[in-house]
């Protein structure tokens, strides 16, 4: 039967179904009551933080998390990015560059040139966002046995409901066609190298459903399973929120980031994004979208409600100098009073007073450094003690309070040892403070506190 023999009803049924308009979540549309305003644990110092973002293609980091990345970079955090593919199958917007797009006249390399071009665009975007370091999955240190030097873009198609579906002709070298386990092992290797405090990636739905986005979520999830209770496991892992779900009980974080930096980074991805004005942009499909400085996330791993004590603040310069001068003077006078006290054990003279004088300086310098959180205070104590003892020895030559004359008598020797030994005792106090501070930084840092709290919650605390 020819087509002309079909009834009108049959002909209508044979028409291909038109795909719906592509659908994307609206960023920052709904913020839950009680949402966190920070991806870091409460009271975590952003200047000490490392945040790792894991994305699928160049431009995803900007459109999904650009405002957040710029926000934390400006707050002093080290922002890292791992990109899984180079986006070889992306559609190209500028007419003069459409020969790079797979399937268009002039493209004979299956998107290799487009991938290289998009790497250049990515570099420009990362400069605008302030990213500390970037690498692709498959590059050192994000590599493992069985991991190729690069993964190809899997591509996608739009389903009849306006949602992404798998690319039916995806390459065997694409991200979704390759095994998950080596990909997760490669991410684990990168985590060991970077040691991020927080990791950010897609939620289980991939944001809007791109197969590569979903795979990246699976890679991160498996990597966390491999890490287990490893100390390098991120304290918190967040997923980029897709469509707002009021029934989602997971903690939400809403970051009011840098929209200006995000827009500038979008402009760098000109093969993929057209920035229409300060507030809107579109992809090649011409679907109008908002440039949002507000980006929301849902927690995937870790306890974002846990709080650490704020890091003690160092004292100001005036307080440091005044404390050092007062303590140095008092300790020097006190030590000078009993530095020459000698206890005899038979015929042996024990310089007990000199030892007590040294300890007075040592503990005065150590306490001042610990109390003010500044090692310089201990140095001031030592310097002031040295000057004070000098004045007590030579301020009144006719009747010195401290006798400094090693060749004259034992008291003169003790006086000399006291004068020159006082700053040495202060330096020992400063050394003790420095050692304590290193231990404090290693053991009592916010990261360590969270690791111990998590271990306790999971029954691993020793």
GROMACS .gro file of C-alpha atoms in nm:
model
  462
    1UNK     CA    1   0.000   0.000   0.000
    2UNK     CA    2   0.134   0.340  -0.097
    3UNK     CA    3   0.134   0.636   0.131
    4UNK     CA    4  -0.144   0.789  -0.071
    5UNK     CA    5  -0.366   0.497   0.018
    6UNK     CA    6  -0.342   0.569   0.390
    7UNK     CA    7  -0.637   0.721   0.567
    8UNK     CA    8  -0.586   1.068   0.724
    9UNK     CA    9  -0.585   0.907   1.070
   10UNK     CA   10  -0.313   0.656   0.966
   11UNK     CA   11  -0.104   0.930   0.808
   12UNK     CA   12  -0.119   1.132   1.131
   13UNK     CA   13  -0.007   0.830   1.331
   14UNK     CA   14   0.295   0.784   1.103
   15UNK     CA   15   0.422   1.140   1.157
   16UNK     CA   16   0.735   1.145   1.376
   17UNK     CA   17   0.671   1.276   1.723
   18UNK     CA   18   0.826   1.618   1.775
   19UNK     CA   19   1.055   1.657   2.074
   20UNK     CA   20   0.949   1.896   2.346
   21UNK     CA   21   1.146   2.210   2.419
   22UNK     CA   22   1.463   2.120   2.614
   23UNK     CA   23   1.417   2.167   2.986
   24UNK     CA   24   1.674   2.290   3.239
   25UNK     CA   25   1.644   2.348   3.614
   26UNK     CA   26   1.629   2.710   3.725
   27UNK     CA   27   1.921   2.787   3.956
   28UNK     CA   28   1.850   2.937   4.296
   29UNK     CA   29   1.474   2.926   4.238
   30UNK     CA   30   1.383   2.782   4.577
   31UNK     CA   31   1.586   2.808   4.895
   32UNK     CA   32   1.474   2.590   5.184
   33UNK     CA   33   1.428   2.740   5.528
   34UNK     CA   34   1.736   2.666   5.730
   35UNK     CA   35   1.955   2.622   5.422
   36UNK     CA   36   2.327   2.663   5.488
   37UNK     CA   37   2.504   2.957   5.334
   38UNK     CA   38   2.833   2.774   5.312
   39UNK     CA   39   2.965   2.454   5.156
   40UNK     CA   40   3.231   2.433   5.427
   41UNK     CA   41   3.167   2.294   5.775
   42UNK     CA   42   3.051   2.557   6.023
   43UNK     CA   43   3.335   2.781   6.146
   44UNK     CA   44   3.574   2.633   5.889
   45UNK     CA   45   3.835   2.887   5.781
   46UNK     CA   46   3.793   2.939   5.407
   47UNK     CA   47   4.155   3.051   5.374
   48UNK     CA   48   4.263   2.703   5.483
   49UNK     CA   49   4.009   2.520   5.267
   50UNK     CA   50   4.051   2.320   4.948
   51UNK     CA   51   3.740   2.265   4.739
   52UNK     CA   52   3.735   2.019   4.450
   53UNK     CA   53   3.473   2.050   4.176
   54UNK     CA   54   3.422   1.750   3.946
   55UNK     CA   55   3.244   1.818   3.616
   56UNK     CA   56   3.176   1.640   3.288
   57UNK     CA   57   3.259   1.892   3.012
   58UNK     CA   58   3.415   2.234   2.967
   59UNK     CA   59   3.151   2.503   3.039
   60UNK     CA   60   2.967   2.284   3.297
   61UNK     CA   61   3.184   2.426   3.574
   62UNK     CA   62   3.077   2.778   3.478
   63UNK     CA   63   2.708   2.735   3.406
   64UNK     CA   64   2.644   2.511   3.709
   65UNK     CA   65   2.890   2.628   3.976
   66UNK     CA   66   3.075   2.933   3.840
   67UNK     CA   67   2.942   3.182   4.094
   68UNK     CA   68   3.032   2.944   4.377
   69UNK     CA   69   3.384   2.878   4.248
   70UNK     CA   70   3.458   3.249   4.215
   71UNK     CA   71   3.307   3.320   4.558
   72UNK     CA   72   3.534   3.076   4.738
   73UNK     CA   73   3.841   3.171   4.536
   74UNK     CA   74   3.789   3.531   4.645
   75UNK     CA   75   3.756   3.418   5.009
   76UNK     CA   76   4.102   3.262   4.992
   77UNK     CA   77   4.013   2.896   4.938
   78UNK     CA   78   4.208   2.683   4.692
   79UNK     CA   79   3.959   2.587   4.421
   80UNK     CA   80   4.036   2.278   4.212
   81UNK     CA   81   3.856   2.139   3.907
   82UNK     CA   82   3.859   1.798   3.743
   83UNK     CA   83   3.688   1.778   3.404
   84UNK     CA   84   3.600   1.431   3.274
   85UNK     CA   85   3.597   1.504   2.898
   86UNK     CA   86   3.689   1.778   2.653
   87UNK     CA   87   3.337   1.809   2.512
   88UNK     CA   88   3.413   1.690   2.159
   89UNK     CA   89   3.044   1.642   2.072
   90UNK     CA   90   2.919   1.982   2.174
   91UNK     CA   91   2.714   2.191   1.935
   92UNK     CA   92   2.888   2.503   1.807
   93UNK     CA   93   2.720   2.845   1.806
   94UNK     CA   94   2.946   3.085   1.609
   95UNK     CA   95   2.892   3.032   1.233
   96UNK     CA   96   3.262   3.079   1.161
   97UNK     CA   97   3.345   2.786   1.392
   98UNK     CA   98   3.074   2.539   1.295
   99UNK     CA   99   3.319   2.341   1.086
  100UNK     CA  100   3.443   2.211   1.423
  101UNK     CA  101   3.108   2.050   1.507
  102UNK     CA  102   3.069   1.678   1.442
  103UNK     CA  103   2.828   1.621   1.154
  104UNK     CA  104   2.877   1.964   1.001
  105UNK     CA  105   3.054   2.022   0.666
  106UNK     CA  106   3.426   2.055   0.716
  107UNK     CA  107   3.449   1.838   1.030
  108UNK     CA  108   3.658   1.533   0.951
  109UNK     CA  109   3.826   1.462   1.286
  110UNK     CA  110   3.529   1.345   1.494
  111UNK     CA  111   3.545   1.653   1.714
  112UNK     CA  112   3.913   1.643   1.807
  113UNK     CA  113   3.971   2.004   1.701
  114UNK     CA  114   3.658   2.114   1.886
  115UNK     CA  115   3.785   1.945   2.201
  116UNK     CA  116   4.115   2.129   2.174
  117UNK     CA  117   3.935   2.456   2.110
  118UNK     CA  118   3.714   2.408   2.413
  119UNK     CA  119   4.019   2.346   2.630
  120UNK     CA  120   4.133   2.696   2.538
  121UNK     CA  121   3.790   2.834   2.624
  122UNK     CA  122   3.804   2.650   2.955
  123UNK     CA  123   4.138   2.806   3.042
  124UNK     CA  124   3.992   3.151   2.990
  125UNK     CA  125   3.691   3.071   3.206
  126UNK     CA  126   3.904   2.932   3.488
  127UNK     CA  127   4.112   3.249   3.492
  128UNK     CA  128   3.793   3.451   3.536
  129UNK     CA  129   3.677   3.223   3.819
  130UNK     CA  130   4.010   3.215   4.003
  131UNK     CA  131   4.057   2.837   3.990
  132UNK     CA  132   4.381   2.728   4.156
  133UNK     CA  133   4.442   2.411   3.952
  134UNK     CA  134   4.267   2.217   3.678
  135UNK     CA  135   4.318   1.872   3.529
  136UNK     CA  136   4.129   1.629   3.311
  137UNK     CA  137   4.034   1.279   3.421
  138UNK     CA  138   4.318   1.065   3.290
  139UNK     CA  139   4.587   1.325   3.357
  140UNK     CA  140   4.825   1.294   3.651
  141UNK     CA  141   4.737   1.265   3.931
  142UNK     CA  142   4.381   1.173   3.819
  143UNK     CA  143   4.480   0.843   3.665
  144UNK     CA  144   4.490   0.474   3.746
  145UNK     CA  145   4.546   0.139   3.577
  146UNK     CA  146   4.313   0.100   3.281
  147UNK     CA  147   4.245   0.473   3.251
  148UNK     CA  148   4.314   0.631   2.909
  149UNK     CA  149   4.484   0.966   2.871
  150UNK     CA  150   4.146   1.120   2.794
  151UNK     CA  151   3.780   1.024   2.781
  152UNK     CA  152   3.563   1.134   2.492
  153UNK     CA  153   3.237   1.319   2.529
  154UNK     CA  154   2.951   1.066   2.526
  155UNK     CA  155   2.709   1.309   2.370
  156UNK     CA  156   2.331   1.295   2.417
  157UNK     CA  157   2.001   1.341   2.242
  158UNK     CA  158   1.684   1.516   2.349
  159UNK     CA  159   1.395   1.286   2.429
  160UNK     CA  160   1.033   1.358   2.345
  161UNK     CA  161   0.978   1.488   2.699
  162UNK     CA  162   1.250   1.751   2.670
  163UNK     CA  163   1.494   1.552   2.881
  164UNK     CA  164   1.834   1.415   2.771
  165UNK     CA  165   1.867   1.054   2.659
  166UNK     CA  166   2.175   0.848   2.576
  167UNK     CA  167   2.352   0.904   2.246
  168UNK     CA  168   2.275   0.593   2.035
  169UNK     CA  169   2.604   0.625   1.844
  170UNK     CA  170   2.834   0.708   2.134
  171UNK     CA  171   3.199   0.616   2.085
  172UNK     CA  172   3.352   0.317   2.262
  173UNK     CA  173   3.608   0.564   2.400
  174UNK     CA  174   3.341   0.782   2.557
  175UNK     CA  175   3.305   0.832   2.930
  176UNK     CA  176   2.984   0.631   2.965
  177UNK     CA  177   3.109   0.344   2.746
  178UNK     CA  178   3.418   0.286   2.958
  179UNK     CA  179   3.413   0.091   3.288
  180UNK     CA  180   3.329   0.283   3.603
  181UNK     CA  181   3.581   0.127   3.842
  182UNK     CA  182   3.904   0.260   3.684
  183UNK     CA  183   3.743   0.604   3.656
  184UNK     CA  184   3.666   0.601   4.027
  185UNK     CA  185   4.018   0.480   4.108
  186UNK     CA  186   4.158   0.771   3.907
  187UNK     CA  187   3.946   1.015   4.106
  188UNK     CA  188   4.064   0.854   4.430
  189UNK     CA  189   4.425   0.908   4.323
  190UNK     CA  190   4.349   1.275   4.258
  191UNK     CA  191   4.180   1.310   4.597
  192UNK     CA  192   4.487   1.166   4.768
  193UNK     CA  193   4.699   1.426   4.590
  194UNK     CA  194   4.471   1.728   4.637
  195UNK     CA  195   4.326   1.635   4.978
  196UNK     CA  196   4.011   1.844   4.937
  197UNK     CA  197   3.807   1.943   5.240
  198UNK     CA  198   3.493   1.962   5.028
  199UNK     CA  199   3.397   1.799   4.697
  200UNK     CA  200   3.125   1.931   4.465
  201UNK     CA  201   2.970   1.739   4.177
  202UNK     CA  202   2.630   1.652   4.029
  203UNK     CA  203   2.341   1.499   4.215
  204UNK     CA  204   2.220   1.155   4.109
  205UNK     CA  205   2.008   1.303   3.828
  206UNK     CA  206   2.307   1.478   3.675
  207UNK     CA  207   2.148   1.820   3.715
  208UNK     CA  208   1.935   1.804   3.403
  209UNK     CA  209   2.004   1.444   3.304
  210UNK     CA  210   2.303   1.444   3.066
  211UNK     CA  211   2.447   1.088   3.063
  212UNK     CA  212   2.800   1.215   3.128
  213UNK     CA  213   2.676   1.416   3.427
  214UNK     CA  214   2.509   1.108   3.569
  215UNK     CA  215   2.827   0.907   3.515
  216UNK     CA  216   3.038   1.170   3.695
  217UNK     CA  217   2.803   1.142   3.994
  218UNK     CA  218   2.852   0.765   3.987
  219UNK     CA  219   3.229   0.808   3.969
  220UNK     CA  220   3.228   1.031   4.277
  221UNK     CA  221   2.995   0.798   4.466
  222UNK     CA  222   3.216   0.498   4.394
  223UNK     CA  223   3.531   0.694   4.481
  224UNK     CA  224   3.387   0.774   4.825
  225UNK     CA  225   3.311   0.405   4.876
  226UNK     CA  226   3.670   0.317   4.787
  227UNK     CA  227   3.807   0.582   5.023
  228UNK     CA  228   3.598   0.453   5.312
  229UNK     CA  229   3.741   0.598   5.634
  230UNK     CA  230   4.061   0.720   5.468
  231UNK     CA  231   4.181   1.048   5.618
  232UNK     CA  232   4.185   1.206   5.270
  233UNK     CA  233   3.814   1.151   5.221
  234UNK     CA  234   3.645   1.492   5.182
  235UNK     CA  235   3.466   1.611   5.494
  236UNK     CA  236   3.161   1.706   5.288
  237UNK     CA  237   3.042   1.618   4.939
  238UNK     CA  238   2.770   1.826   4.775
  239UNK     CA  239   2.554   1.758   4.471
  240UNK     CA  240   2.438   2.037   4.240
  241UNK     CA  241   2.065   2.071   4.291
  242UNK     CA  242   1.841   2.011   3.989
  243UNK     CA  243   1.470   2.072   4.005
  244UNK     CA  244   1.367   2.174   4.356
  245UNK     CA  245   1.197   1.889   4.539
  246UNK     CA  246   1.013   1.995   4.857
  247UNK     CA  247   1.021   1.634   4.976
  248UNK     CA  248   1.401   1.622   4.965
  249UNK     CA  249   1.505   1.623   5.332
  250UNK     CA  250   1.878   1.646   5.271
  251UNK     CA  251   2.052   1.960   5.392
  252UNK     CA  252   2.052   2.230   5.127
  253UNK     CA  253   2.326   2.487   5.079
  254UNK     CA  254   2.257   2.811   4.895
  255UNK     CA  255   2.563   3.006   4.785
  256UNK     CA  256   2.517   3.370   4.694
  257UNK     CA  257   2.820   3.385   4.472
  258UNK     CA  258   2.988   3.614   4.222
  259UNK     CA  259   2.755   3.658   3.926
  260UNK     CA  260   2.991   3.898   3.751
  261UNK     CA  261   3.277   3.647   3.742
  262UNK     CA  262   3.033   3.377   3.631
  263UNK     CA  263   2.911   3.589   3.340
  264UNK     CA  264   3.269   3.668   3.236
  265UNK     CA  265   3.354   3.296   3.242
  266UNK     CA  266   3.043   3.222   3.035
  267UNK     CA  267   3.166   3.466   2.771
  268UNK     CA  268   3.486   3.261   2.745
  269UNK     CA  269   3.283   2.953   2.639
  270UNK     CA  270   3.164   3.117   2.319
  271UNK     CA  271   3.124   2.795   2.119
  272UNK     CA  272   2.865   2.677   2.372
  273UNK     CA  273   2.708   2.984   2.532
  274UNK     CA  274   2.568   3.313   2.411
  275UNK     CA  275   2.551   3.575   2.686
  276UNK     CA  276   2.257   3.794   2.587
  277UNK     CA  277   2.284   4.053   2.864
  278UNK     CA  278   2.379   4.081   3.230
  279UNK     CA  279   2.100   3.847   3.336
  280UNK     CA  280   2.034   3.593   3.059
  281UNK     CA  281   2.210   3.347   2.831
  282UNK     CA  282   2.127   3.063   2.595
  283UNK     CA  283   2.284   2.751   2.450
  284UNK     CA  284   2.266   2.657   2.083
  285UNK     CA  285   1.904   2.544   2.129
  286UNK     CA  286   1.799   2.906   2.198
  287UNK     CA  287   1.631   2.822   2.529
  288UNK     CA  288   1.649   3.141   2.736
  289UNK     CA  289   1.804   3.091   3.082
  290UNK     CA  290   1.888   3.313   3.375
  291UNK     CA  291   2.245   3.388   3.480
  292UNK     CA  292   2.208   3.318   3.849
  293UNK     CA  293   2.457   3.421   4.114
  294UNK     CA  294   2.267   3.195   4.355
  295UNK     CA  295   2.355   2.827   4.324
  296UNK     CA  296   2.204   2.555   4.543
  297UNK     CA  297   2.332   2.216   4.648
  298UNK     CA  298   2.222   1.909   4.843
  299UNK     CA  299   2.456   1.719   5.070
  300UNK     CA  300   2.567   1.381   4.937
  301UNK     CA  301   2.813   1.276   5.207
  302UNK     CA  302   2.921   1.401   5.549
  303UNK     CA  303   2.748   1.596   5.824
  304UNK     CA  304   2.716   1.966   5.734
  305UNK     CA  305   2.557   2.048   6.071
  306UNK     CA  306   2.869   1.967   6.271
  307UNK     CA  307   3.044   2.272   6.414
  308UNK     CA  308   3.410   2.323   6.499
  309UNK     CA  309   3.539   2.583   6.738
  310UNK     CA  310   3.667   2.898   6.571
  311UNK     CA  311   4.041   2.918   6.528
  312UNK     CA  312   4.192   3.132   6.806
  313UNK     CA  313   4.292   3.474   6.680
  314UNK     CA  314   4.637   3.622   6.720
  315UNK     CA  315   4.672   3.927   6.943
  316UNK     CA  316   4.735   4.267   6.792
  317UNK     CA  317   5.076   4.428   6.772
  318UNK     CA  318   5.018   4.670   7.062
  319UNK     CA  319   4.899   4.392   7.295
  320UNK     CA  320   5.194   4.177   7.192
  321UNK     CA  321   5.453   4.445   7.264
  322UNK     CA  322   5.298   4.557   7.595
  323UNK     CA  323   5.265   4.199   7.721
  324UNK     CA  324   5.621   4.114   7.620
  325UNK     CA  325   5.766   4.425   7.786
  326UNK     CA  326   5.574   4.380   8.111
  327UNK     CA  327   5.642   4.006   8.143
  328UNK     CA  328   6.006   4.046   8.040
  329UNK     CA  329   6.063   4.317   8.301
  330UNK     CA  330   5.885   4.134   8.583
  331UNK     CA  331   6.052   3.800   8.505
  332UNK     CA  332   6.397   3.962   8.482
  333UNK     CA  333   6.358   4.142   8.816
  334UNK     CA  334   6.222   3.828   8.985
  335UNK     CA  335   6.501   3.614   8.846
  336UNK     CA  336   6.762   3.869   8.949
  337UNK     CA  337   6.641   3.851   9.309
  338UNK     CA  338   6.720   3.481   9.347
  339UNK     CA  339   6.965   3.404   9.062
  340UNK     CA  340   7.262   3.392   9.302
  341UNK     CA  341   7.092   3.161   9.554
  342UNK     CA  342   7.312   2.855   9.605
  343UNK     CA  343   7.235   2.532   9.787
  344UNK     CA  344   7.528   2.324   9.905
  345UNK     CA  345   7.534   1.949   9.885
  346UNK     CA  346   7.839   1.883  10.093
  347UNK     CA  347   8.115   2.082   9.929
  348UNK     CA  348   7.928   2.110   9.599
  349UNK     CA  349   7.747   2.438   9.529
  350UNK     CA  350   7.421   2.386   9.340
  351UNK     CA  351   7.298   2.699   9.154
  352UNK     CA  352   6.932   2.642   9.238
  353UNK     CA  353   6.850   3.012   9.216
  354UNK     CA  354   6.994   3.038   8.864
  355UNK     CA  355   6.784   2.741   8.751
  356UNK     CA  356   6.469   2.897   8.898
  357UNK     CA  357   6.553   3.226   8.727
  358UNK     CA  358   6.586   3.049   8.391
  359UNK     CA  359   6.255   2.869   8.444
  360UNK     CA  360   6.091   3.202   8.527
  361UNK     CA  361   6.196   3.344   8.191
  362UNK     CA  362   6.110   3.022   8.006
  363UNK     CA  363   5.756   2.997   8.138
  364UNK     CA  364   5.694   3.371   8.105
  365UNK     CA  365   5.788   3.359   7.737
  366UNK     CA  366   5.599   3.035   7.670
  367UNK     CA  367   5.283   3.154   7.845
  368UNK     CA  368   5.285   3.488   7.665
  369UNK     CA  369   5.322   3.320   7.325
  370UNK     CA  370   5.044   3.069   7.397
  371UNK     CA  371   4.809   3.331   7.539
  372UNK     CA  372   4.857   3.577   7.254
  373UNK     CA  373   4.908   3.315   6.980
  374UNK     CA  374   5.223   3.494   6.866
  375UNK     CA  375   5.575   3.359   6.899
  376UNK     CA  376   5.708   3.712   6.869
  377UNK     CA  377   5.591   3.775   7.227
  378UNK     CA  378   5.845   3.525   7.358
  379UNK     CA  379   6.122   3.700   7.166
  380UNK     CA  380   6.019   4.033   7.319
  381UNK     CA  381   6.026   3.879   7.667
  382UNK     CA  382   6.382   3.759   7.606
  383UNK     CA  383   6.501   4.092   7.467
  384UNK     CA  384   6.345   4.292   7.751
  385UNK     CA  385   6.488   4.052   8.010
  386UNK     CA  386   6.836   4.095   7.860
  387UNK     CA  387   6.808   4.476   7.874
  388UNK     CA  388   6.660   4.470   8.225
  389UNK     CA  389   6.938   4.251   8.366
  390UNK     CA  390   7.194   4.477   8.197
  391UNK     CA  391   7.041   4.781   8.368
  392UNK     CA  392   7.035   4.602   8.704
  393UNK     CA  393   7.403   4.517   8.657
  394UNK     CA  394   7.536   4.847   8.520
  395UNK     CA  395   7.270   5.105   8.597
  396UNK     CA  396   7.434   5.182   8.931
  397UNK     CA  397   7.803   5.085   8.903
  398UNK     CA  398   7.870   5.165   9.269
  399UNK     CA  399   7.607   4.918   9.395
  400UNK     CA  400   7.496   4.677   9.120
  401UNK     CA  401   7.189   4.462   9.184
  402UNK     CA  402   7.338   4.191   8.959
  403UNK     CA  403   7.712   4.135   8.969
  404UNK     CA  404   7.849   4.042   8.627
  405UNK     CA  405   8.214   3.949   8.678
  406UNK     CA  406   8.296   3.583   8.608
  407UNK     CA  407   8.658   3.617   8.726
  408UNK     CA  408   8.573   3.792   9.053
  409UNK     CA  409   8.366   3.532   9.237
  410UNK     CA  410   8.104   3.260   9.202
  411UNK     CA  411   7.834   3.527   9.235
  412UNK     CA  412   7.991   3.716   8.947
  413UNK     CA  413   7.986   3.398   8.738
  414UNK     CA  414   7.620   3.338   8.818
  415UNK     CA  415   7.543   3.698   8.726
  416UNK     CA  416   7.707   3.657   8.386
  417UNK     CA  417   7.529   3.328   8.324
  418UNK     CA  418   7.200   3.490   8.425
  419UNK     CA  419   7.248   3.790   8.198
  420UNK     CA  420   7.336   3.593   7.887
  421UNK     CA  421   7.118   3.293   7.969
  422UNK     CA  422   6.791   3.487   8.011
  423UNK     CA  423   6.734   3.543   7.635
  424UNK     CA  424   6.835   3.182   7.568
  425UNK     CA  425   6.565   3.063   7.809
  426UNK     CA  426   6.315   3.287   7.628
  427UNK     CA  427   6.414   3.140   7.291
  428UNK     CA  428   6.359   2.792   7.431
  429UNK     CA  429   6.011   2.905   7.533
  430UNK     CA  430   5.947   3.030   7.180
  431UNK     CA  431   6.071   2.698   7.039
  432UNK     CA  432   5.834   2.508   7.268
  433UNK     CA  433   5.548   2.729   7.151
  434UNK     CA  434   5.636   2.669   6.786
  435UNK     CA  435   5.640   2.293   6.836
  436UNK     CA  436   5.308   2.308   7.016
  437UNK     CA  437   5.159   2.519   6.738
  438UNK     CA  438   5.267   2.272   6.470
  439UNK     CA  439   5.101   1.994   6.666
  440UNK     CA  440   4.798   2.215   6.719
  441UNK     CA  441   4.773   2.285   6.346
  442UNK     CA  442   4.805   1.916   6.263
  443UNK     CA  443   4.578   1.770   6.528
  444UNK     CA  444   4.337   2.044   6.623
  445UNK     CA  445   4.269   2.185   6.277
  446UNK     CA  446   3.909   2.203   6.165
  447UNK     CA  447   3.967   1.919   5.921
  448UNK     CA  448   4.110   1.691   6.189
  449UNK     CA  449   3.827   1.777   6.426
  450UNK     CA  450   3.571   1.674   6.166
  451UNK     CA  451   3.761   1.357   6.084
  452UNK     CA  452   3.765   1.255   6.449
  453UNK     CA  453   3.398   1.345   6.492
  454UNK     CA  454   3.303   1.142   6.186
  455UNK     CA  455   3.509   0.847   6.308
  456UNK     CA  456   3.334   0.865   6.644
  457UNK     CA  457   2.991   0.879   6.480
  458UNK     CA  458   3.075   0.575   6.268
  459UNK     CA  459   3.215   0.380   6.562
  460UNK     CA  460   3.575   0.404   6.446
  461UNK     CA  461   3.702   0.631   6.722
  462UNK     CA  462   3.997   0.481   6.906
   0.00000   0.00000   0.00000
